[in-house]
Amino acid sequence: MLDLTETNPTRVGLPMPEAEIRAALADARVLRYEPTPFGDAAARRAVSAYHGGAVPPEHVVLTASTSEAYALLFKLLGDPGDRILFPVPSYPLFDYLAGLEDLETVSYPSVWEEGDWLIDLDGLEERMDDRTRAVLVVSPNNPTGAMLRKDEADRLLALCGRRGLAVIADEVFADHVFTDAPSRVRSLAGRDEALVFVLGGLSKSCLLPQMKAAWIAASGPADLLDDALARLEVVTDTYLSVNTLVQLALPRLLALRGVIRPPLMARLAGNRARLAQALRGSAATLLPTDGGWSAVVRVPRHPGEEERVLRLLTRHGLRVHPGFFFDFPAEAFLVVSLLGPEDEFARGAAILAADADAP
Ligand SMILES: Cc1ncc(COP(=O)(O)O)c(C=O)c1O
């Protein structure tokens, strides 16, 4: 089997500063329990610094994962039956996360135009009603890699501010960006036109999903923000779910990004180049991206995404994801993870190219 769907960063042979990680976890203070609803002060200061001070430590909330951050925010923002707007194509977990909090999800489309994924902001506004509580954005998006553009961010925040809606900005891939285009927004951290909750975590930033540590960086108009944080404190105080060990280690783990990131970026860029090279001259096209761990390949419509994916699997032992897993608006797209080892990736890319040209 050749697996181009592997997104577990602990299984792809990337070098990690193992001794430093172990040392960060060997903290004598772990024998004491000093619960705090939003998490250890030093860890929150480190997250604030990670965001360039755009959000002060008092407005940082530690969580056990980004998924848990979503759940906490959904508890905070909605009552059963309220609605959350989420982007498509995107990461396919939002229905579950919202459903488990008895919220409904309504998708809003991004459209592929002139080589760019653009949020259909008029379509987004049309989908808002009096039960809508929040709009979710994922930047860089998983799997398209598209980042929010400055004009989109300005319009989105103004719209949400006007309507009293919160913006939840999933920026877990923000450290893994290939573009320096000034039209792209690096982060919504600290924006205050609406209530904004930026999500990030060790899972992607440090390739350490097993540590179970993430955060919410909150900002917004002072009255709304104070009220939201006071309520969120009740929610987090009820669970106190982030373990002491990882809270104590967090500043040192975050500081290791400097050594963890370069080999990852080289892997992502190298595999992208291999894919582009393999597809050149074939019937498949590699879509441009701003960042993230995935690549999107447009393939001929015939024989259909599902048939193609099954054909790749049964004829060639190659595993890729069909676009419909991520709710692409049309056929036919394939999604591959750029994380895997170079040799295996190159062999998979060659198979993809040959298959795109097969009848
Ligand atoms: C866009 C996005 N958000 C959130 C997550 C979940 O991250 P965590 O491990 O922090 O729950 C993922 C995981 O793949 C993701 O792709």
mmCIF file of N, CA, C and O and ligand atoms in Angstrom, residues 7 63-70 90-94 97 138-142 170-173 199-204 208-209 212-214 293, ligand 1:
data_model
loop_
_atom_site.group_PDB
_atom_site.id
_atom_site.type_symbol
_atom_site.label_atom_id
_atom_site.label_comp_id
_atom_site.label_asym_id
_atom_site.label_seq_id
_atom_site.Cartn_x
_atom_site.Cartn_y
_atom_site.Cartn_z
ATOM 1 N N THR A 7 -2.032 11.794 7.768
ATOM 2 C CA THR A 7 -1.907 13.156 8.317
ATOM 3 C C THR A 7 -1.470 13.127 9.778
ATOM 4 O O THR A 7 -1.505 14.151 10.455
ATOM 5 N N THR A 63 -6.900 24.673 26.053
ATOM 6 C CA THR A 63 -7.856 23.567 25.898
ATOM 7 C C THR A 63 -7.061 22.303 25.587
ATOM 8 O O THR A 63 -5.864 22.371 25.276
ATOM 9 N N ALA A 64 -7.742 21.155 25.654
ATOM 10 C CA ALA A 64 -7.033 19.893 25.429
ATOM 11 C C ALA A 64 -6.803 19.612 23.945
ATOM 12 O O ALA A 64 -5.984 18.767 23.588
ATOM 13 N N SER A 65 -7.530 20.293 23.078
ATOM 14 C CA SER A 65 -7.346 20.127 21.633
ATOM 15 C C SER A 65 -8.131 21.233 20.955
ATOM 16 O O SER A 65 -8.940 21.906 21.603
ATOM 17 N N THR A 66 -7.909 21.406 19.674
ATOM 18 C CA THR A 66 -8.727 22.385 18.959
ATOM 19 C C THR A 66 -10.168 21.901 18.902
ATOM 20 O O THR A 66 -11.096 22.703 18.982
ATOM 21 N N SER A 67 -10.332 20.596 18.741
ATOM 22 C CA SER A 67 -11.702 20.057 18.713
ATOM 23 C C SER A 67 -12.425 20.405 20.010
ATOM 24 O O SER A 67 -13.597 20.791 19.997
ATOM 25 N N GLU A 68 -11.708 20.274 21.144
ATOM 26 C CA GLU A 68 -12.348 20.637 22.405
ATOM 27 C C GLU A 68 -12.628 22.139 22.457
ATOM 28 O O GLU A 68 -13.662 22.569 22.983
ATOM 29 N N ALA A 69 -11.733 22.941 21.880
ATOM 30 C CA ALA A 69 -11.964 24.400 21.853
ATOM 31 C C ALA A 69 -13.274 24.701 21.132
ATOM 32 O O ALA A 69 -14.069 25.533 21.579
ATOM 33 N N TYR A 70 -13.493 24.007 20.008
ATOM 34 C CA TYR A 70 -14.767 24.198 19.297
ATOM 35 C C TYR A 70 -15.945 23.862 20.220
ATOM 36 O O TYR A 70 -16.917 24.606 20.298
ATOM 37 N N SER A 90 -14.108 21.968 3.293
ATOM 38 C CA SER A 90 -13.320 22.077 4.515
ATOM 39 C C SER A 90 -13.274 20.752 5.265
ATOM 40 O O SER A 90 -13.871 19.772 4.852
ATOM 41 N N TYR A 91 -12.584 20.836 6.363
ATOM 42 C CA TYR A 91 -12.340 19.747 7.298
ATOM 43 C C TYR A 91 -13.676 19.132 7.774
ATOM 44 O O TYR A 91 -14.556 19.874 8.230
ATOM 45 N N PRO A 92 -13.851 17.827 7.625
ATOM 46 C CA PRO A 92 -15.192 17.238 7.814
ATOM 47 C C PRO A 92 -15.575 16.882 9.256
ATOM 48 O O PRO A 92 -16.247 15.889 9.469
ATOM 49 N N LEU A 93 -15.196 17.691 10.231
ATOM 50 C CA LEU A 93 -15.536 17.325 11.612
ATOM 51 C C LEU A 93 -16.589 18.256 12.226
ATOM 52 O O LEU A 93 -17.120 17.984 13.305
ATOM 53 N N PHE A 94 -16.885 19.346 11.533
ATOM 54 C CA PHE A 94 -17.735 20.369 12.150
ATOM 55 C C PHE A 94 -19.154 19.888 12.447
ATOM 56 O O PHE A 94 -19.747 20.267 13.454
ATOM 57 N N LEU A 97 -18.917 18.022 15.696
ATOM 58 C CA LEU A 97 -18.640 18.899 16.843
ATOM 59 C C LEU A 97 -19.863 19.734 17.206
ATOM 60 O O LEU A 97 -20.201 19.879 18.386
ATOM 61 N N VAL A 138 -11.551 28.781 8.339
ATOM 62 C CA VAL A 138 -10.358 27.952 8.511
ATOM 63 C C VAL A 138 -9.283 28.518 7.584
ATOM 64 O O VAL A 138 -9.448 28.519 6.365
ATOM 65 N N SER A 139 -8.199 29.048 8.186
ATOM 66 C CA SER A 139 -7.189 29.747 7.389
ATOM 67 C C SER A 139 -5.784 29.485 7.951
ATOM 68 O O SER A 139 -5.520 29.853 9.087
ATOM 69 N N PRO A 140 -4.919 28.810 7.163
ATOM 70 C CA PRO A 140 -5.153 28.180 5.885
ATOM 71 C C PRO A 140 -6.194 27.069 6.005
ATOM 72 O O PRO A 140 -6.243 26.369 7.024
ATOM 73 N N ASN A 141 -6.970 26.944 4.954
ATOM 74 C CA ASN A 141 -8.039 25.948 4.959
ATOM 75 C C ASN A 141 -7.462 24.534 4.834
ATOM 76 O O ASN A 141 -6.419 24.333 4.236
ATOM 77 N N ASN A 142 -8.165 23.584 5.414
ATOM 78 C CA ASN A 142 -7.866 22.172 5.192
ATOM 79 C C ASN A 142 -9.051 21.626 4.407
ATOM 80 O O ASN A 142 -10.153 21.634 4.944
ATOM 81 N N ASP A 170 -10.110 29.177 12.767
ATOM 82 C CA ASP A 170 -9.251 28.011 12.963
ATOM 83 C C ASP A 170 -7.950 28.269 12.211
ATOM 84 O O ASP A 170 -7.912 28.262 10.980
ATOM 85 N N GLU A 171 -6.897 28.544 12.974
ATOM 86 C CA GLU A 171 -5.604 28.880 12.362
ATOM 87 C C GLU A 171 -4.551 27.826 12.707
ATOM 88 O O GLU A 171 -3.376 28.140 12.880
ATOM 89 N N VAL A 172 -4.994 26.566 12.813
ATOM 90 C CA VAL A 172 -4.037 25.534 13.246
ATOM 91 C C VAL A 172 -2.876 25.358 12.269
ATOM 92 O O VAL A 172 -1.797 24.923 12.651
ATOM 93 N N PHE A 173 -3.092 25.728 10.985
ATOM 94 C CA PHE A 173 -2.005 25.579 10.008
ATOM 95 C C PHE A 173 -1.262 26.891 9.739
ATOM 96 O O PHE A 173 -0.513 26.997 8.767
ATOM 97 N N LEU A 199 -8.189 29.900 17.026
ATOM 98 C CA LEU A 199 -7.803 28.593 17.555
ATOM 99 C C LEU A 199 -6.450 28.154 16.999
ATOM 100 O O LEU A 199 -6.183 28.310 15.803
ATOM 101 N N GLY A 200 -5.631 27.618 17.876
ATOM 102 C CA GLY A 200 -4.347 27.053 17.447
ATOM 103 C C GLY A 200 -3.981 25.943 18.408
ATOM 104 O O GLY A 200 -4.681 25.724 19.412
ATOM 105 N N GLY A 201 -2.882 25.224 18.127
ATOM 106 C CA GLY A 201 -2.515 24.158 19.054
ATOM 107 C C GLY A 201 -1.208 23.482 18.706
ATOM 108 O O GLY A 201 -0.655 23.663 17.623
ATOM 109 N N LEU A 202 -0.725 22.682 19.672
ATOM 110 C CA LEU A 202 0.538 21.958 19.492
ATOM 111 C C LEU A 202 0.424 20.864 18.440
ATOM 112 O O LEU A 202 1.414 20.425 17.868
ATOM 113 N N SER A 203 -0.804 20.409 18.230
ATOM 114 C CA SER A 203 -1.061 19.317 17.310
ATOM 115 C C SER A 203 -0.438 19.585 15.937
ATOM 116 O O SER A 203 0.225 18.715 15.366
ATOM 117 N N LYS A 204 -0.636 20.805 15.433
ATOM 118 C CA LYS A 204 -0.075 21.145 14.128
ATOM 119 C C LYS A 204 1.201 21.992 14.298
ATOM 120 O O LYS A 204 2.201 21.730 13.640
ATOM 121 N N LEU A 208 2.708 17.738 17.488
ATOM 122 C CA LEU A 208 2.566 16.948 18.716
ATOM 123 C C LEU A 208 1.082 16.777 19.094
ATOM 124 O O LEU A 208 0.649 17.240 20.156
ATOM 125 N N PRO A 209 0.305 16.067 18.265
ATOM 126 C CA PRO A 209 -1.121 15.896 18.600
ATOM 127 C C PRO A 209 -1.329 15.093 19.880
ATOM 128 O O PRO A 209 -2.329 15.263 20.580
ATOM 129 N N LYS A 212 -2.043 16.795 23.410
ATOM 130 C CA LYS A 212 -3.384 17.293 23.747
ATOM 131 C C LYS A 212 -3.295 18.669 24.417
ATOM 132 O O LYS A 212 -3.645 18.843 25.587
ATOM 133 N N ALA A 213 -2.813 19.624 23.658
ATOM 134 C CA ALA A 213 -2.783 21.008 24.147
ATOM 135 C C ALA A 213 -3.060 21.959 22.995
ATOM 136 O O ALA A 213 -2.419 21.872 21.938
ATOM 137 N N ALA A 214 -4.029 22.825 23.210
ATOM 138 C CA ALA A 214 -4.398 23.808 22.200
ATOM 139 C C ALA A 214 -4.862 25.061 22.926
ATOM 140 O O ALA A 214 -4.773 25.135 24.158
ATOM 141 N N TRP A 293 -1.118 21.278 4.968
ATOM 142 C CA TRP A 293 -0.454 19.986 4.777
ATOM 143 C C TRP A 293 -0.992 19.180 3.589
ATOM 144 O O TRP A 293 -0.546 18.059 3.367
HETATM 145 C C1 LIG B 1 -8.524 22.529 10.271
HETATM 146 C C2 LIG B 1 -8.359 21.677 11.503
HETATM 147 N N1 LIG B 1 -8.795 22.120 12.690
HETATM 148 C C3 LIG B 1 -8.667 21.387 13.804
HETATM 149 C C4 LIG B 1 -8.088 20.144 13.786
HETATM 150 C C5 LIG B 1 -8.000 19.356 15.065
HETATM 151 O O1 LIG B 1 -6.835 19.582 15.741
HETATM 152 P P1 LIG B 1 -6.656 19.065 17.265
HETATM 153 O O2 LIG B 1 -5.743 17.892 17.174
HETATM 154 O O3 LIG B 1 -6.041 20.218 17.988
HETATM 155 O O4 LIG B 1 -8.024 18.733 17.769
HETATM 156 C C6 LIG B 1 -7.628 19.625 12.573
HETATM 157 C C7 LIG B 1 -7.024 18.284 12.528
HETATM 158 O O5 LIG B 1 -6.693 17.744 11.493
HETATM 159 C C8 LIG B 1 -7.765 20.411 11.403
HETATM 160 O O6 LIG B 1 -7.359 19.956 10.209
#
